Coordinates of C-alpha atoms and ligand atoms in Angstrom, one line a residue:
M1 CA 11.8 133.3 188.3
R2 CA 11.1 129.5 187.9
L3 CA 7.7 130.2 186.3
L4 CA 9.4 132.8 183.9
R5 CA 11.8 129.8 182.8
C6 CA 9.0 127.6 182.2
W7 CA 7.1 130.0 180.2
L8 CA 10.4 130.7 178.0
I9 CA 10.8 127.0 177.4
G10 CA 7.3 126.6 176.4
I11 CA 7.8 129.0 173.8
L12 CA 11.0 127.5 172.4
L13 CA 9.5 124.1 172.3
A14 CA 5.8 125.2 170.9
P15 CA 5.3 123.9 167.6
G16 CA 5.8 126.4 164.9
T17 CA 7.8 129.1 166.9
G18 CA 11.6 128.1 166.3
W19 CA 13.4 124.9 166.0
A20 CA 14.4 123.8 162.5
E21 CA 12.2 120.6 161.4
W22 CA 10.7 118.8 158.5
L23 CA 7.3 120.2 157.7
H24 CA 4.6 118.5 155.2
D25 CA 1.5 119.2 153.8
Q26 CA -0.8 117.5 151.2
Q27 CA -4.0 118.7 149.5
D28 CA -6.4 117.7 146.5
I29 CA -5.6 120.3 143.8
M30 CA -5.5 120.2 139.9
G31 CA -7.5 116.9 140.2
T32 CA -4.8 115.4 141.9
E33 CA -2.7 115.1 145.1
V34 CA -0.3 117.8 145.9
T35 CA 2.3 117.1 148.4
V36 CA 5.4 119.4 149.8
T37 CA 7.9 118.7 152.1
V38 CA 10.4 121.2 153.3
W39 CA 12.9 121.7 155.7
H40 CA 13.1 125.2 157.2
D41 CA 15.0 126.8 160.4
Q42 CA 11.9 128.4 161.3
A43 CA 8.8 126.5 161.4
A44 CA 6.4 129.3 160.9
A45 CA 8.2 130.7 157.7
G46 CA 8.2 127.1 156.6
K47 CA 4.7 126.8 156.8
E48 CA 4.0 130.4 155.2
A49 CA 6.0 129.0 152.3
I50 CA 4.1 126.0 152.0
A51 CA 0.8 127.8 152.1
A52 CA 2.3 130.0 149.2
V53 CA 3.0 126.9 147.2
M54 CA -0.4 125.6 147.5
A55 CA -2.1 129.2 146.7
D56 CA 0.0 129.1 143.4
M57 CA -1.1 125.7 142.7
R58 CA -4.7 126.7 143.1
R59 CA -4.1 129.7 140.8
I60 CA -2.6 127.8 138.0
D61 CA -5.7 125.3 138.4
A62 CA -8.2 128.3 138.3
T63 CA -6.2 129.7 135.2
Y64 CA -5.7 126.6 133.1
S65 CA -8.2 123.9 134.1
P66 CA -10.5 123.3 131.0
Y67 CA -13.3 122.2 133.5
I68 CA -13.7 125.5 135.3
E69 CA -15.7 127.8 132.9
S70 CA -14.4 130.9 134.2
S71 CA -10.8 129.9 133.4
E72 CA -8.4 131.6 131.1
L73 CA -8.1 128.6 128.9
A74 CA -11.8 127.7 128.8
R75 CA -12.6 131.2 127.8
L76 CA -9.8 131.0 125.1
N77 CA -11.2 127.9 123.9
A78 CA -14.5 129.2 123.5
T79 CA -13.4 132.3 121.2
A80 CA -10.0 131.9 119.8
A81 CA -11.4 130.2 116.5
Q82 CA -12.9 133.6 115.8
Q83 CA -10.2 136.2 116.6
P84 CA -7.0 136.2 118.3
V85 CA -7.1 136.3 122.1
P86 CA -4.8 138.3 124.3
I87 CA -3.1 135.8 126.8
S88 CA -0.6 136.3 129.8
A89 CA 2.8 136.1 129.3
E90 CA 2.9 133.0 131.4
F91 CA 0.0 131.3 129.3
S92 CA 2.1 132.3 126.3
Y93 CA 5.3 130.4 127.6
L94 CA 3.2 127.4 128.3
I95 CA 2.0 127.3 124.6
E96 CA 5.7 128.2 123.5
R97 CA 7.0 125.2 125.3
S98 CA 4.0 122.9 124.1
L99 CA 4.6 124.0 120.7
H100 CA 8.4 123.2 121.0
Y101 CA 7.8 119.6 122.0
S102 CA 5.2 119.2 119.3
R103 CA 7.8 120.1 116.7
L104 CA 10.3 118.2 118.4
S105 CA 8.2 115.0 118.3
G106 CA 6.4 115.4 115.0
G107 CA 3.3 116.0 116.6
A108 CA 3.2 113.2 119.4
F109 CA 3.0 115.9 122.1
D110 CA 0.1 118.0 120.9
I111 CA -2.2 120.2 123.0
T112 CA -4.8 120.3 120.5
F113 CA -5.6 116.5 121.1
A114 CA -8.3 118.1 123.2
S115 CA -10.3 118.9 120.1
L116 CA -11.3 115.3 120.2
G117 CA -9.8 114.3 123.5
W118 CA -12.5 116.7 125.4
F119 CA -15.0 114.0 124.2
Y120 CA -13.7 111.3 126.6
D121 CA -15.1 110.8 129.9
Y122 CA -13.1 108.4 132.1
R123 CA -15.3 108.4 135.1
G124 CA -18.3 108.2 133.1
K125 CA -16.6 105.5 130.9
K126 CA -17.4 107.3 127.7
K127 CA -15.5 107.9 124.7
P128 CA -16.3 109.9 121.3
D129 CA -18.6 108.1 118.8
A130 CA -17.8 107.7 115.2
E131 CA -19.3 110.9 114.3
Q132 CA -17.3 112.9 116.7
R133 CA -14.0 111.0 115.5
K134 CA -14.7 111.8 111.8
N135 CA -15.3 115.5 112.3
L136 CA -12.9 116.3 115.2
L137 CA -9.8 114.2 114.4
P138 CA -8.8 116.7 111.5
A139 CA -8.7 119.4 114.3
I140 CA -6.0 118.0 116.0
N141 CA -2.6 119.6 114.8
Y142 CA -0.4 122.0 116.4
K143 CA -0.1 123.8 113.3
F144 CA -3.8 125.2 113.8
L145 CA -2.2 127.4 116.8
T146 CA -1.4 130.9 115.8
L147 CA 1.0 132.3 118.6
D148 CA 2.3 135.7 118.9
P149 CA 5.0 135.6 121.4
V150 CA 5.6 139.1 121.2
R151 CA 2.1 140.7 121.8
H152 CA 0.9 137.3 123.6
T153 CA -1.9 136.6 121.5
L154 CA -3.4 133.0 120.3
A155 CA -5.9 132.1 117.4
F156 CA -7.0 128.9 116.2
A157 CA -7.0 128.7 112.5
H158 CA -9.6 125.8 112.5
P159 CA -13.1 126.0 113.9
N160 CA -13.3 122.8 116.0
V161 CA -9.7 123.3 117.9
R162 CA -9.6 123.2 121.5
I163 CA -6.5 123.1 123.7
D164 CA -5.6 121.1 127.2
L165 CA -2.5 121.6 129.0
G166 CA -2.7 118.6 131.0
G167 CA 0.3 117.3 129.8
I168 CA 2.7 120.1 130.9
A169 CA 0.6 122.3 133.6
K170 CA 1.8 120.0 136.6
G171 CA 5.3 120.0 135.7
Y172 CA 5.2 123.9 135.3
A173 CA 3.5 124.0 138.7
V174 CA 6.3 122.2 140.5
D175 CA 8.8 124.4 139.0
R176 CA 7.0 127.4 140.1
A177 CA 6.9 125.7 143.6
V178 CA 10.6 125.3 143.9
E179 CA 11.0 129.1 142.8
I180 CA 8.6 130.2 145.4
L181 CA 10.3 127.8 148.2
R182 CA 13.8 129.3 147.3
R183 CA 12.4 132.8 147.7
Y184 CA 11.6 131.6 151.3
G185 CA 15.3 130.5 151.7
I186 CA 14.6 126.9 151.6
T187 CA 17.2 124.5 150.1
H188 CA 15.7 121.2 151.0
A189 CA 12.2 120.2 149.7
S190 CA 10.4 117.7 147.7
V191 CA 7.0 119.0 145.6
S192 CA 4.9 116.4 143.7
A193 CA 1.6 117.1 141.8
G194 CA 0.3 113.5 141.0
G195 CA 3.1 111.9 138.7
D196 CA 5.2 115.1 138.6
S197 CA 7.9 115.8 141.2
R198 CA 10.4 118.4 141.6
L199 CA 13.4 118.0 144.2
L200 CA 15.4 120.7 145.8
G201 CA 18.5 119.7 147.4
D202 CA 18.7 116.4 149.2
R203 CA 17.1 115.4 152.3
R204 CA 20.0 116.7 154.5
G205 CA 22.7 114.2 153.4
R206 CA 20.7 111.6 152.1
P207 CA 19.3 111.4 148.7
W208 CA 15.2 111.7 148.3
L209 CA 13.7 108.2 147.0
I210 CA 11.5 108.3 144.1
G211 CA 9.4 105.3 143.4
I212 CA 8.2 104.1 139.9
K213 CA 4.6 102.3 140.5
N214 CA 3.7 98.8 139.2
P215 CA 1.1 99.8 136.4
R216 CA -0.7 96.4 136.3
Q217 CA -1.2 95.8 140.1
R218 CA -4.7 94.7 140.4
G219 CA -7.2 96.2 142.7
A220 CA -5.0 98.5 144.6
D221 CA -5.3 101.9 145.7
D222 CA -1.9 102.5 146.8
R223 CA 0.5 100.8 144.2
E224 CA 3.4 99.0 145.0
V225 CA 6.6 100.6 143.9
V226 CA 8.6 98.3 141.1
L227 CA 11.8 100.6 141.2
T228 CA 13.1 103.0 143.7
M229 CA 15.8 105.9 142.7
P230 CA 17.7 107.8 144.9
L231 CA 17.8 111.2 143.8
S232 CA 18.3 115.1 144.6
D233 CA 18.1 118.3 142.7
V234 CA 15.9 117.0 139.8
A235 CA 12.6 116.9 138.1
V236 CA 10.8 113.6 137.7
S237 CA 7.7 112.9 135.7
T238 CA 5.9 109.8 135.3
S239 CA 2.9 109.2 132.6
G240 CA 1.0 106.0 133.2
D241 CA -2.0 104.4 131.6
Y242 CA -3.4 103.6 135.0
E243 CA -4.0 107.0 136.2
R244 CA -7.4 108.1 134.3
F245 CA -8.6 104.9 132.4
F246 CA -11.7 102.6 131.7
I247 CA -11.9 99.3 130.2
D248 CA -14.3 99.3 127.3
E249 CA -16.4 96.3 128.0
K250 CA -17.2 95.5 124.4
T251 CA -13.8 95.6 123.1
G252 CA -11.6 94.9 126.4
E253 CA -9.6 97.8 125.3
R254 CA -8.0 100.1 128.0
V255 CA -9.3 103.5 127.4
H256 CA -6.8 106.0 128.9
H257 CA -6.1 109.7 129.1
I258 CA -2.6 109.9 126.9
I259 CA -4.1 110.2 123.4
N260 CA -2.1 109.4 120.0
P261 CA -2.8 112.7 118.1
K262 CA -2.5 110.5 114.7
T263 CA -5.2 108.3 115.7
G264 CA -7.4 109.9 118.2
R265 CA -7.0 106.9 120.5
S266 CA -5.3 105.9 123.7
A267 CA -1.5 105.4 123.0
D268 CA -0.8 101.8 123.6
S269 CA 2.8 100.7 122.9
V270 CA 4.1 101.4 126.4
I271 CA 2.4 101.4 129.8
S272 CA 4.8 103.7 132.0
V273 CA 7.2 106.3 131.2
T274 CA 9.3 108.3 133.7
I275 CA 11.7 111.2 132.6
L276 CA 14.1 112.6 134.5
G277 CA 15.7 116.2 133.9
P278 CA 16.4 119.6 135.3
Q279 CA 13.0 121.2 134.9
G280 CA 9.4 119.8 135.5
T281 CA 7.8 121.6 132.5
D282 CA 10.2 119.7 130.3
T283 CA 10.1 116.3 132.2
D284 CA 6.3 116.5 132.2
A285 CA 5.9 117.2 128.5
L286 CA 8.6 114.7 127.7
S287 CA 6.9 111.8 129.7
T288 CA 3.8 112.3 127.8
T289 CA 5.6 112.6 124.4
L290 CA 7.6 109.3 124.9
F291 CA 4.5 107.7 126.1
V292 CA 2.9 108.3 122.5
L293 CA 6.2 107.7 120.7
G294 CA 6.9 104.4 122.4
V295 CA 10.6 102.8 123.4
E296 CA 12.4 103.0 120.0
Q297 CA 11.5 106.7 118.7
G298 CA 11.2 107.9 122.2
L299 CA 14.8 106.8 123.2
A300 CA 15.7 108.1 119.9
L301 CA 14.2 111.4 120.9
L302 CA 16.1 111.5 124.2
E303 CA 19.6 111.1 122.7
G304 CA 19.4 114.6 121.3
L305 CA 18.4 116.1 124.8
P306 CA 21.6 115.8 127.0
G307 CA 20.4 116.1 130.6
F308 CA 17.6 113.9 130.4
D309 CA 17.0 110.3 131.1
A310 CA 14.0 107.8 130.8
V311 CA 12.7 104.6 132.4
I312 CA 10.0 103.1 130.1
I313 CA 7.9 100.0 130.9
D314 CA 6.5 98.5 127.6
A315 CA 3.3 96.9 127.0
A316 CA 5.0 93.6 127.7
G317 CA 6.3 94.5 131.1
K318 CA 9.8 94.9 130.0
V319 CA 11.8 97.9 131.6
H320 CA 14.0 99.8 129.2
Y321 CA 16.4 102.5 130.3
S322 CA 18.2 105.5 128.6
P323 CA 22.0 105.1 128.3
G324 CA 22.6 107.5 131.2
L325 CA 20.7 105.1 133.7
Q326 CA 22.4 102.0 132.4
P327 CA 24.8 100.4 134.7
P328 CA 28.4 100.6 133.1
S329 CA 29.4 97.1 131.3
P330 CA 32.2 95.3 133.5
Ligands
AMP401 P1 1.0 113.2 131.7 O1 0.1 112.2 133.0 O2 1.7 114.2 132.3 O3 1.4 112.2 130.7 O4 -0.3 114.0 131.1 C1 -1.5 113.4 130.6 C2 -2.5 114.4 130.2 O5 -2.0 115.2 129.2 C3 -3.8 114.0 129.8 O6 -4.8 113.8 130.9 C4 -4.2 115.1 128.9 O7 -4.8 116.3 129.5 C5 -2.9 115.6 128.3 N1 -2.7 114.7 126.8 C6 -3.1 113.8 126.5 N2 -2.6 113.1 125.3 C7 -1.8 114.3 125.1 C8 -0.8 114.6 123.8 N3 -0.8 113.7 122.8 N4 -0.2 115.6 123.8 C9 -0.3 116.4 124.8 N5 -0.9 116.5 125.9 C10 -1.8 115.3 125.9
MG402 MG1 3.5 114.3 131.5

């Protein structure tokens, strides 16, 4: 009898067999760090939910990575200038959302930035040469994208167009993650893919703490946080010029991954933009958009979007807040 009791207690205490607890996993996917934290009454089901999220992130990467030759996006880039290419409903949705933000921002957000942007190599410290700029800058224009949202086809109306969903896909991925976690009955979770996070519920009675990193901390792998925001049930995306960059030794210029579609060069009026809003697909696209637009035009655009807020650090290091985040005047 005593033996049986010990055995039963062992089962109840064994990890992964019962007990509500916080579960956490972190993996390198989509060229970034994906982290998932959930609370679940059944640890085994919680682990299954996290595994399902990670599997979906891998699927999104395999489908939309421009670097994977077999991806749907890479194949589309190779042929859409010749004829309309059938795409999935999901792909069509991502293009449609991208075009929405292009129109809204007068082209500051433009997935055809890749026509020239493809020739930047941040690890190899290379940027496009003068010839490439001359030939490919005219191919950056979202108006060259012909989307048939009913038949789900996409065509390029210019021979040199390429697209890249790097400014919206991670935000979409964290939205999907929250949908998946909800299906598993989870009501408290935090998911992040690099600079894009989505919070489901709170931390069981306390808010989640989301930090904005110091964009100019020198020589640090793990940047210090300059501002911490207590948040729940929200999406948060940060775009920074410190994520993927190199310093051009000849000019001293910081060459980074957010491209101003008008010039084909790295946008340089701000150094960090954080957007808060209901969905990651939107906060991700908007963080990139506001990075290109800068403080004044960026905050003006946000005025027409209720439910979204921004924290912008300009090139001089000054922090700007959208009206919704400013403390009430005394
Ligand atoms: P994020 O870190 O969300 O701002 O996204 C940066 C990524 O967005 C880059 O690595 C590019 O893949 C992509 N991107 C860069 N410039 C633009 C732009 N002007 N419009 C849309 N996507 C862009
Ligand atoms: Mg973004």
